[in-house]
Short mmCIF file of C-alpha atoms and ligand atoms in Angstrom, two decimals:
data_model
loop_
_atom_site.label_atom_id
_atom_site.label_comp_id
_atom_site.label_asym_id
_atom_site.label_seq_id
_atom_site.Cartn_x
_atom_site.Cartn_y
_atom_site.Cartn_z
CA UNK P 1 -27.43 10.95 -5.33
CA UNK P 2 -24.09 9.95 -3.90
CA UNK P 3 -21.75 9.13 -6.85
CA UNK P 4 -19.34 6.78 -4.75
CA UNK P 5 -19.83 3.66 -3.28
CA UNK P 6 -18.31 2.67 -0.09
CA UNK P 7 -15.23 0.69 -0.27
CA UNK P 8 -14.86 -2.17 1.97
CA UNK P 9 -12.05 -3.94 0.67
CA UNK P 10 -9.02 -5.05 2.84
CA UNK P 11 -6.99 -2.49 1.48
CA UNK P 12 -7.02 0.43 0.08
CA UNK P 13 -9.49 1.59 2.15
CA UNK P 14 -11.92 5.23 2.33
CA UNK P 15 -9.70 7.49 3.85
CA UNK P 16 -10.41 10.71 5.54
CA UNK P 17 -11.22 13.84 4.00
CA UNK P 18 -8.05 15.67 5.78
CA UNK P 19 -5.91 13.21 4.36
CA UNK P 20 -7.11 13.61 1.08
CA UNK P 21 -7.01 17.57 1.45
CA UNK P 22 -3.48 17.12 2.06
CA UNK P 23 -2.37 15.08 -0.43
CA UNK P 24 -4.57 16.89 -2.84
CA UNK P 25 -2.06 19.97 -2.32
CA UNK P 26 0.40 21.34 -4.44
CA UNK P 27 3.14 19.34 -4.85
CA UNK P 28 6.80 21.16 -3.40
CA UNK P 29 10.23 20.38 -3.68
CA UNK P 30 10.87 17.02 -0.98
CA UNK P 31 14.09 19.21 -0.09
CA UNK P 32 11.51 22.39 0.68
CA UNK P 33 11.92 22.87 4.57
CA UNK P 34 7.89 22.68 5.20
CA UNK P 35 8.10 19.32 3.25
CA UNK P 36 11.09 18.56 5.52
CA UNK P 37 9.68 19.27 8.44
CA UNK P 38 6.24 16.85 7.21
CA UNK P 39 8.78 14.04 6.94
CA UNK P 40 10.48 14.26 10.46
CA UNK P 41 7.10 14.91 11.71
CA UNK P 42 5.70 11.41 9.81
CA UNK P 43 9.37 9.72 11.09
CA UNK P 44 8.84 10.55 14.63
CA UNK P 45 4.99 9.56 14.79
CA UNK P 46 5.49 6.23 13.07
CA UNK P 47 7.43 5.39 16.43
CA UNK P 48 4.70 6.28 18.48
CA UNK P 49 1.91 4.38 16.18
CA UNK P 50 4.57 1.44 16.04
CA UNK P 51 5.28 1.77 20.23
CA UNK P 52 8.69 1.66 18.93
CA UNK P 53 10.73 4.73 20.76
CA UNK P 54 13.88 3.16 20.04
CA UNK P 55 13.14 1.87 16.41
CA UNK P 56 14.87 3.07 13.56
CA UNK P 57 11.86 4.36 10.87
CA UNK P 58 11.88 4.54 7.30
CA UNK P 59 9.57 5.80 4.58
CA UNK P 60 9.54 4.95 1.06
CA UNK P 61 7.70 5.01 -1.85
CA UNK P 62 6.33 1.57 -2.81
CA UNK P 63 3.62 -1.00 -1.95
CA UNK P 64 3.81 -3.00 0.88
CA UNK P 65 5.61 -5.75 -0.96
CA UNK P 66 8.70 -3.38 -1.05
CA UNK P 67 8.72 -3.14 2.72
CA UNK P 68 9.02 -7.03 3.02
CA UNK P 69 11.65 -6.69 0.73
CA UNK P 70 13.45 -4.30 2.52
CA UNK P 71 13.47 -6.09 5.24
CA UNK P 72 14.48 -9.15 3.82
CA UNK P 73 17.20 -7.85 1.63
CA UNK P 74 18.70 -6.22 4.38
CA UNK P 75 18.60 -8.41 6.83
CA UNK P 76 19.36 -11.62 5.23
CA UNK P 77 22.64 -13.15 3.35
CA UNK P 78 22.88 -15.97 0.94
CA UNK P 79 23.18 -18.69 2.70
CA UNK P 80 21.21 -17.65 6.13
CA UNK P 81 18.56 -19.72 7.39
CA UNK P 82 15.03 -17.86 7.44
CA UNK P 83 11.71 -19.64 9.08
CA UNK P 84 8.55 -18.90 7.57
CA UNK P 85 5.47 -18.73 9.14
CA UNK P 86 2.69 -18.59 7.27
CA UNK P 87 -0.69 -18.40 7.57
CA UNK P 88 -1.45 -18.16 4.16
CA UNK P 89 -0.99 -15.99 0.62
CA UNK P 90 1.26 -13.43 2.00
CA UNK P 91 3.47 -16.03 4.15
CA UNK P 92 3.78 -17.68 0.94
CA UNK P 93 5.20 -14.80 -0.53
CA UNK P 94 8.15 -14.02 2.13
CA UNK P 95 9.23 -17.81 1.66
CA UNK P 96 9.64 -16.73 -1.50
CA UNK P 97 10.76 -13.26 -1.68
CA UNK P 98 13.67 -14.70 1.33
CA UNK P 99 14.36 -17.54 -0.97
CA UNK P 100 15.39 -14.66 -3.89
CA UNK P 101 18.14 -13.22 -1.35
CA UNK P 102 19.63 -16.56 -1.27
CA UNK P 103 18.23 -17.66 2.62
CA UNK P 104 17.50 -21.28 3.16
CA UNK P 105 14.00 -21.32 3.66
CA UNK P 106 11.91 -23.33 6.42
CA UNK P 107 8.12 -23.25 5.71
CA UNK P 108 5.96 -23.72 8.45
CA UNK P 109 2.74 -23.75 7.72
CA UNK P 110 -0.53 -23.29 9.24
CA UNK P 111 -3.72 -25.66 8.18
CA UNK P 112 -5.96 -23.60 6.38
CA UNK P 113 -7.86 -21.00 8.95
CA UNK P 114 -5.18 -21.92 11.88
CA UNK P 115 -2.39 -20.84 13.13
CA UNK P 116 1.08 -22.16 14.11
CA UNK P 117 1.02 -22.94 17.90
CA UNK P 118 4.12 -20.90 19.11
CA UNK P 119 4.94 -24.17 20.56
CA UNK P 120 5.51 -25.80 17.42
CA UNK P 121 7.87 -22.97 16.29
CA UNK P 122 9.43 -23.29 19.40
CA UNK P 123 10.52 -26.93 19.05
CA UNK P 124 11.55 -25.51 15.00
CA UNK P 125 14.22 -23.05 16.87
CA UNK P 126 15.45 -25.65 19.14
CA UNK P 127 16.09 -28.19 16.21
CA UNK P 128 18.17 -25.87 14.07
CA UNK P 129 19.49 -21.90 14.49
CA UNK P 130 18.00 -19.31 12.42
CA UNK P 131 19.23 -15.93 11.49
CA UNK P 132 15.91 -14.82 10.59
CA UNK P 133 11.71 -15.67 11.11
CA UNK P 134 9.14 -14.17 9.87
CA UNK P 135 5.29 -14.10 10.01
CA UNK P 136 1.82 -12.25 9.27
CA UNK P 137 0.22 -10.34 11.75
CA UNK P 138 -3.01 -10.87 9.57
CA UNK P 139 -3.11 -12.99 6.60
CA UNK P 140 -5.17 -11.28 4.19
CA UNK P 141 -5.93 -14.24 1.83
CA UNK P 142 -7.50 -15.99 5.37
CA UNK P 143 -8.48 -13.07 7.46
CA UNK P 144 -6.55 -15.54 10.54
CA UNK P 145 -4.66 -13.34 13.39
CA UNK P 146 -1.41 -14.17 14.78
CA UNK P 147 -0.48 -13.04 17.94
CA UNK P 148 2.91 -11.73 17.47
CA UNK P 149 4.10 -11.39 21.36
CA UNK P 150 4.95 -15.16 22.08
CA UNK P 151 6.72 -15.38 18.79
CA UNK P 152 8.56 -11.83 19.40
CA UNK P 153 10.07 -13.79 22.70
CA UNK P 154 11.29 -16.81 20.92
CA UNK P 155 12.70 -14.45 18.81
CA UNK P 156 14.61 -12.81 21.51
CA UNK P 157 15.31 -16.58 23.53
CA UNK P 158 16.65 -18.19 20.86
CA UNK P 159 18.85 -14.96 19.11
CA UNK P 160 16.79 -14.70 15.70
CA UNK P 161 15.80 -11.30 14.17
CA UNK P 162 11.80 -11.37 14.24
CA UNK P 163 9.98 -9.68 11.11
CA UNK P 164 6.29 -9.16 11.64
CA UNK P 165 4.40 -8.51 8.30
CA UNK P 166 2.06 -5.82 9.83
CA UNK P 167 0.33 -5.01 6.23
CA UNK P 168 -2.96 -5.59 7.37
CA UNK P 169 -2.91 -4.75 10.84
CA UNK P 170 -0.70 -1.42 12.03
CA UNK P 171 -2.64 0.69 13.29
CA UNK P 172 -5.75 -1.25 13.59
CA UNK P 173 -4.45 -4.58 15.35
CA UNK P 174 -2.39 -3.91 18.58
CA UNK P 175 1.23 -3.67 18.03
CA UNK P 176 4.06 -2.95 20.71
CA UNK P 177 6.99 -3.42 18.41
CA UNK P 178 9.41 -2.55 21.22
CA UNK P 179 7.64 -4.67 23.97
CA UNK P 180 7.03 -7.62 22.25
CA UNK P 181 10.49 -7.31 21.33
CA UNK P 182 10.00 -7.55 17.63
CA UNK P 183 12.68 -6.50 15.06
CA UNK P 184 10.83 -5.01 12.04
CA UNK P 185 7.45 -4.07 11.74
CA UNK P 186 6.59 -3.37 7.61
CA UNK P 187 3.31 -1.91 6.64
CA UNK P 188 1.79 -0.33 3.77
CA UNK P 189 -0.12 3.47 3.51
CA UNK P 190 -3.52 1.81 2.19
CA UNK P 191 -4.68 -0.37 4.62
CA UNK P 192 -5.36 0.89 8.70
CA UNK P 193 -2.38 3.45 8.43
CA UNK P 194 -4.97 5.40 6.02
CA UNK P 195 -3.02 6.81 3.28
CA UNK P 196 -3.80 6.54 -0.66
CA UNK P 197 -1.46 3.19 -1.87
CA UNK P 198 1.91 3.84 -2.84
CA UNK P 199 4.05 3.67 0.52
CA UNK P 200 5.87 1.25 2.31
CA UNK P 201 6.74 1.83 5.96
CA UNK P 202 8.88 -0.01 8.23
CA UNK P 203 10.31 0.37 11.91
CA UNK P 204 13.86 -1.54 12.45
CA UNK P 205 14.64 -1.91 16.32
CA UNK P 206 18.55 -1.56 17.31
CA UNK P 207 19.02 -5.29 17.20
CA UNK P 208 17.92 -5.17 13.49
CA UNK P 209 19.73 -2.00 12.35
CA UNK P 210 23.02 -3.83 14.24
CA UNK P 211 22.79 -6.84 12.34
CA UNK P 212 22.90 -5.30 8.81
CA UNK P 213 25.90 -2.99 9.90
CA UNK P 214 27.56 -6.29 10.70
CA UNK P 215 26.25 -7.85 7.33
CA UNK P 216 29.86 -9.36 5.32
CA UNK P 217 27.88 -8.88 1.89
CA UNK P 218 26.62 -6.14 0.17
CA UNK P 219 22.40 -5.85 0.46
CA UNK P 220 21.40 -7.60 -3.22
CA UNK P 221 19.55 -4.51 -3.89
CA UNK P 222 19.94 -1.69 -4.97
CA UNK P 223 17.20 0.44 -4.38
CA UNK P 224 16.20 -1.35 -1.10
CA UNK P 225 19.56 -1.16 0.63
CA UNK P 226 19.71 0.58 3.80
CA UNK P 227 23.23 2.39 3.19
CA UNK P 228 21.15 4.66 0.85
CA UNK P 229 18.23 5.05 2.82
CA UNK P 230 19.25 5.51 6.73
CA UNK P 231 20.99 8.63 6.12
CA UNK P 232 17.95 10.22 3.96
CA UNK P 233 15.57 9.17 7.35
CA UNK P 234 18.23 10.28 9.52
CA UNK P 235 18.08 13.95 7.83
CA UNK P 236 15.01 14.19 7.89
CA UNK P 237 14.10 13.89 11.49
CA UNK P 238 16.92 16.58 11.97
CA UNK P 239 15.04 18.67 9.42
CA UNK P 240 18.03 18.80 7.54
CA UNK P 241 17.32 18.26 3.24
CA UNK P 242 18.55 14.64 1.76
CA UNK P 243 18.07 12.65 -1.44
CA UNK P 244 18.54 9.23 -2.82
CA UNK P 245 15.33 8.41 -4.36
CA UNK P 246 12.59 11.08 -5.23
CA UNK P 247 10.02 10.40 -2.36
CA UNK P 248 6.67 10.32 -2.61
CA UNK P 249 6.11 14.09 -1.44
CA UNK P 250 2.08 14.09 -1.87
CA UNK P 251 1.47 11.22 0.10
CA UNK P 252 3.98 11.75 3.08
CA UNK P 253 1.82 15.20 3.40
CA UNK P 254 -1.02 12.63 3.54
CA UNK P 255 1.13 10.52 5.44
CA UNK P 256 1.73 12.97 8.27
CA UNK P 257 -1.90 14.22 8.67
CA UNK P 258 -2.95 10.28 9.32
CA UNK P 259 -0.60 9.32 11.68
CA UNK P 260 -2.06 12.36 13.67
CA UNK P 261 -5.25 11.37 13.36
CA UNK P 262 -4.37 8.30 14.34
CA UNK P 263 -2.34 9.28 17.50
CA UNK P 264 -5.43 11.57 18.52
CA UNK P 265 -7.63 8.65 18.37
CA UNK P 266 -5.35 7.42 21.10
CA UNK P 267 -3.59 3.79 20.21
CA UNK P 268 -5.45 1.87 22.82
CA UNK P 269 -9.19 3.15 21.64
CA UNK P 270 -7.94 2.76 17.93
CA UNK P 271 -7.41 -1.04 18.69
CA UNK P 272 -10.43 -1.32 20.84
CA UNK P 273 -12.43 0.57 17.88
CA UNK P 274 -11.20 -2.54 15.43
CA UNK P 275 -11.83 -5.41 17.92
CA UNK P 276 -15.12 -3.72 18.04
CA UNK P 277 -15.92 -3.50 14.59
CA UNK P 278 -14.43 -6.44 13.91
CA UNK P 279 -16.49 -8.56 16.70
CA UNK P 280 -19.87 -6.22 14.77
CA UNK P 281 -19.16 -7.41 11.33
CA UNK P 282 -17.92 -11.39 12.45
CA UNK P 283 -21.64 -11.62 14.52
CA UNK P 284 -23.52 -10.29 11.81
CA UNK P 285 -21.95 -12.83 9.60
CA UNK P 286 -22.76 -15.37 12.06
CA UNK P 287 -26.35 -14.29 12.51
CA UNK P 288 -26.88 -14.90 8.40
CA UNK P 289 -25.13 -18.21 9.24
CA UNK P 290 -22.31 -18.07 7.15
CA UNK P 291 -19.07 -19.54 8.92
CA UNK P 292 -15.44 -17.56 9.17
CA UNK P 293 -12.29 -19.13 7.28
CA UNK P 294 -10.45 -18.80 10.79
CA UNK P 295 -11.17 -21.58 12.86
CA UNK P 296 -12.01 -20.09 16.39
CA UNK P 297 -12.75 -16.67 17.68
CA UNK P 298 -9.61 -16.15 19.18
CA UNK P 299 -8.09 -15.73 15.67
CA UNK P 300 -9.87 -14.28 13.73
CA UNK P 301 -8.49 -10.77 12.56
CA UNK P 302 -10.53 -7.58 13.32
CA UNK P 303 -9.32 -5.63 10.39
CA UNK P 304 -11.04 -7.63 7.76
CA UNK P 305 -12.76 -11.03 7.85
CA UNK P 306 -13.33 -13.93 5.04
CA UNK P 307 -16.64 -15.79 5.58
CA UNK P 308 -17.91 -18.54 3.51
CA UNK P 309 -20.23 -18.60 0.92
CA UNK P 310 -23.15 -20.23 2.50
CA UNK P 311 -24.19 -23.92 0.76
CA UNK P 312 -25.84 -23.25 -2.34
CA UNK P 313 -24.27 -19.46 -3.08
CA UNK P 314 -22.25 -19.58 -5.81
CA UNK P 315 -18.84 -16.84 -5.68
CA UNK P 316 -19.46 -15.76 -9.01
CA UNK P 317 -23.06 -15.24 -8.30
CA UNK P 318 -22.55 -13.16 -5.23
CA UNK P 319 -20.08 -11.22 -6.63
CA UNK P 320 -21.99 -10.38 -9.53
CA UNK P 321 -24.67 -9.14 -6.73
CA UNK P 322 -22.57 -7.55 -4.56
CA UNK P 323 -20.74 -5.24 -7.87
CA UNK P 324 -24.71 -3.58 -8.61
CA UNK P 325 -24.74 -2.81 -4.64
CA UNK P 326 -23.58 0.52 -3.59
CA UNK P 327 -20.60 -1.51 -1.45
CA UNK P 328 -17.54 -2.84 -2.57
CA UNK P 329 -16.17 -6.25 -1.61
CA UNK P 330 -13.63 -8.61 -2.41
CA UNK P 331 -13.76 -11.99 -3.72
CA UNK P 332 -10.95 -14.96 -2.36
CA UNK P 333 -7.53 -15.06 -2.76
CA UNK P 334 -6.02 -18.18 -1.16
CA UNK P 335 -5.43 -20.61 -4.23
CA UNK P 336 -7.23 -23.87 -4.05
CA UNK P 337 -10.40 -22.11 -2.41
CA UNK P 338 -10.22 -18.64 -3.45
CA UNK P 339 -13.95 -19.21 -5.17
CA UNK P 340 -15.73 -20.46 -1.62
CA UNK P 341 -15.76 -17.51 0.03
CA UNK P 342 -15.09 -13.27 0.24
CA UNK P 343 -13.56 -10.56 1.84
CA UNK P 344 -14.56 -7.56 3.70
CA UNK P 345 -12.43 -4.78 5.19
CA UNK P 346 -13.37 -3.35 8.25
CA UNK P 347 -10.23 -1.29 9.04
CA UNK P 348 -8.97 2.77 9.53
CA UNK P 349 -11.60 5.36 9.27
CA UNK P 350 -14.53 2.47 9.35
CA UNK P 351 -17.68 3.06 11.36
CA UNK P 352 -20.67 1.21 13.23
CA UNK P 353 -22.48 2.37 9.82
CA UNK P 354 -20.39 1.61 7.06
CA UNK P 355 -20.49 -2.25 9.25
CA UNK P 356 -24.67 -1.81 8.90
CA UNK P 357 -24.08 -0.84 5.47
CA UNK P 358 -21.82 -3.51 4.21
CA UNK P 359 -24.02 -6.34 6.41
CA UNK P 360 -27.55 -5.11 4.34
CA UNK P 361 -25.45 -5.09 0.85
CA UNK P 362 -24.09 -8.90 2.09
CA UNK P 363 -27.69 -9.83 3.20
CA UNK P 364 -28.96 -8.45 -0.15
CA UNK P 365 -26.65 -10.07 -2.56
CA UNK P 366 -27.08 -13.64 -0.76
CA UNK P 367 -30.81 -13.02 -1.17
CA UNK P 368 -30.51 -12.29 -5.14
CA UNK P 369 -28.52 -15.75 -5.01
CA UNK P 370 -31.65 -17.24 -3.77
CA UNK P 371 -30.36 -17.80 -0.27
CA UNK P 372 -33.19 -17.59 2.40
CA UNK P 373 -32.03 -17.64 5.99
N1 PMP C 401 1.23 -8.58 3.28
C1 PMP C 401 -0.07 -8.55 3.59
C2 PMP C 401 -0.52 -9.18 4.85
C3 PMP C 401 -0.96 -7.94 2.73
O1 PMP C 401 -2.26 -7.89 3.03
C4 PMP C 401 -0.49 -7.34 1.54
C5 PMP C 401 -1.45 -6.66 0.57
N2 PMP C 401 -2.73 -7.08 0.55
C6 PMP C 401 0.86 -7.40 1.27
C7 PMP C 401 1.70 -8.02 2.17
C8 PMP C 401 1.43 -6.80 0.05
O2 PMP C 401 1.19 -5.44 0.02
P1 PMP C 401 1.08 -4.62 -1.34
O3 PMP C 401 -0.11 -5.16 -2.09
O4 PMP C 401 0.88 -3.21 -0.90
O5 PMP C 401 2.35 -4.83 -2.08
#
């Protein structure tokens, strides 16, 4: 009998066996030169996964809540002017993560399940100037997807340095950093990237890079701040040895193997392979007739989705079900209505069966809450 169950949370996520293999290994110095040359490998494919060739990349050991914090204590000064978008939990989060570097934060936010119509934050930019905006790719708390390429040109219009929280969607939603023209692109190793938790990943275009060079304050921290970091990346890619933190040498091994997985999956039929998965798992859903938190089709996220609890289910209830399944699930997160509905995963390595599989364990645990469809 299989000992594991199959994990369907947004994050981590079942990773492949090669990537395990790899971080399984024994550890080396990170100043050995095979390491070295697994870092500048990682560094140079994180541009191509990103569609970044002229972003700057950098790799560091920490969740993905360090990466928005490298980005935002980099890029912003006390004082600056940062728009929020947020679409829920983890928009929340930048207002106040930006607010903690001193920025002057507007919140814009999305009704529950929507999004902000990029005319809206248009008319925002036009009223006042901004140094800095930021918003979520996909909201995890509400499973609702942005579409980053309308905002990454009102970035460029109206002068502001664009930061896309990409934790739940690089690699899995489509992402042209450099096309869309958007400044910093921040993930974490757990979710579609598939690498065990404990990395934080970000790609800084030129524009971004240029405006903390001209920054007139020192970056408020310490461990986050670029002037340590850039030349340790920089090194790296020219397989030369650097050190300012101890990085997380297992997991950029892991790191490395992914992103080659990921680049022989081919970008294009990696994001196809999530739309489709995503579409599976969203119709199923539908078809036991519980409803999505996003509010149409067009934005709901493909990497993980957040239905309902039909009338009568009780959360607690279908959790309860769902834990003596052989799946894993999440419950809510959004505050207010984190108890009305749950979360499933659907990102990285997933497959049409592991959707089958996590749609029979959904049907089954509704069914043990006395739910009859
Ligand atoms: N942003 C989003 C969209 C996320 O989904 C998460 C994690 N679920 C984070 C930020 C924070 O990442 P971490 O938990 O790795 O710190």
């Amino acid at each position: 009998m299989k000992r594991r169950k199959l994990l369907m949370i947004p994050g981590p996520i079942e990773f492949e066996p090669e990537v395990m293999t790899a971080v399984g290994m024994a550890t080396t110095s990170h100043v050995a030169p095979d390491f070295i040359e697994s870092f500048g490998n990682a560094l140079a494919m994180m541009r191509e996964v990103w569609l970044a060739p002229t972003g700057q990349p950098f790799i560091m050991a920490g969740s993905g809540t360090l990466a928005m914090d490298v980005a935002g204590a980099n890029l912003v000064e006390p004082g600056d002017r940062a728009l929020v978008i947020s679409t829920g939990y983890f928009g929340d989060r930048y207002a106040e993560l930006l607010r903690r570097y001193g920025a002057e934060v507007t919140l814009m936010k999305a009704p529950t399940g929507d999004v902000v119509r990029p005319e809206a934050v248009e008319a925002e930019l036009k009223r006042s100037s901004y140094r800095l905006m930021t918003f979520t790719h996909v909201d995890t708390s509400t499973a609702v997807r942005v579409d980053p390429e309308p905002l990454g040109a009102l970035g460029e219009k109206y002068g502001v340095i664009t930061v896309l929280d990409g934790v739940c969607s690089v690699a899995g939603e489509e992402i042209k950093q450099d096309e869309w023209k958007i400044d910093v692109v921040l993930t974490a190793s757990q979710k579609a990237v598939g690498v065990p938790p404990g990395l934080a990943l970000l790609v800084a275009s030129p524009r971004a890079m240029e405006v903390w060079k001209n920054r007139k304050t020192p970056v408020g921290s310490y461990y986050s701040d670029w002037t340590h970091w850039l030349p340790v990346m920089k090194a790296y890619e020219e397989r030369r040895p650097a050190y300012f933190g101890t990085p997380a040498v297992n997991l950029v091994c892991g790191l490395e193997v992914s992103l080659r997985l990921i680049l022989g999956e081919g970008m294009e039929a990696r994001f196809r392979r999530h739309r489709q998965r995503g579409s599976e798992f969203r119709e199923a859903m539908r078809d036991l007739g519980l409803r999505m938190i996003p509010v149409s089709e067009e934005v709901c996220a493909n990497t993980l989705s957040a239905p309902f609890y039909p009338e009568g289910v009780k959360g607690s209830d279908f959790m309860r079900a769902i834990g003596s399944s052989d799946v894993i699930l999440a419950g809510g997160l959004l505050p207010g209505i984190k108890d009305t509905y749950f979360r499933a995963g659907h990102m990285g390595s997933v497959t049409e069966g592991d959707i089958l599989t996590t749609v029979a364990a959904v049907r089954g645990a509704l069914s043990a809450c006395g739910y009859r469809k």
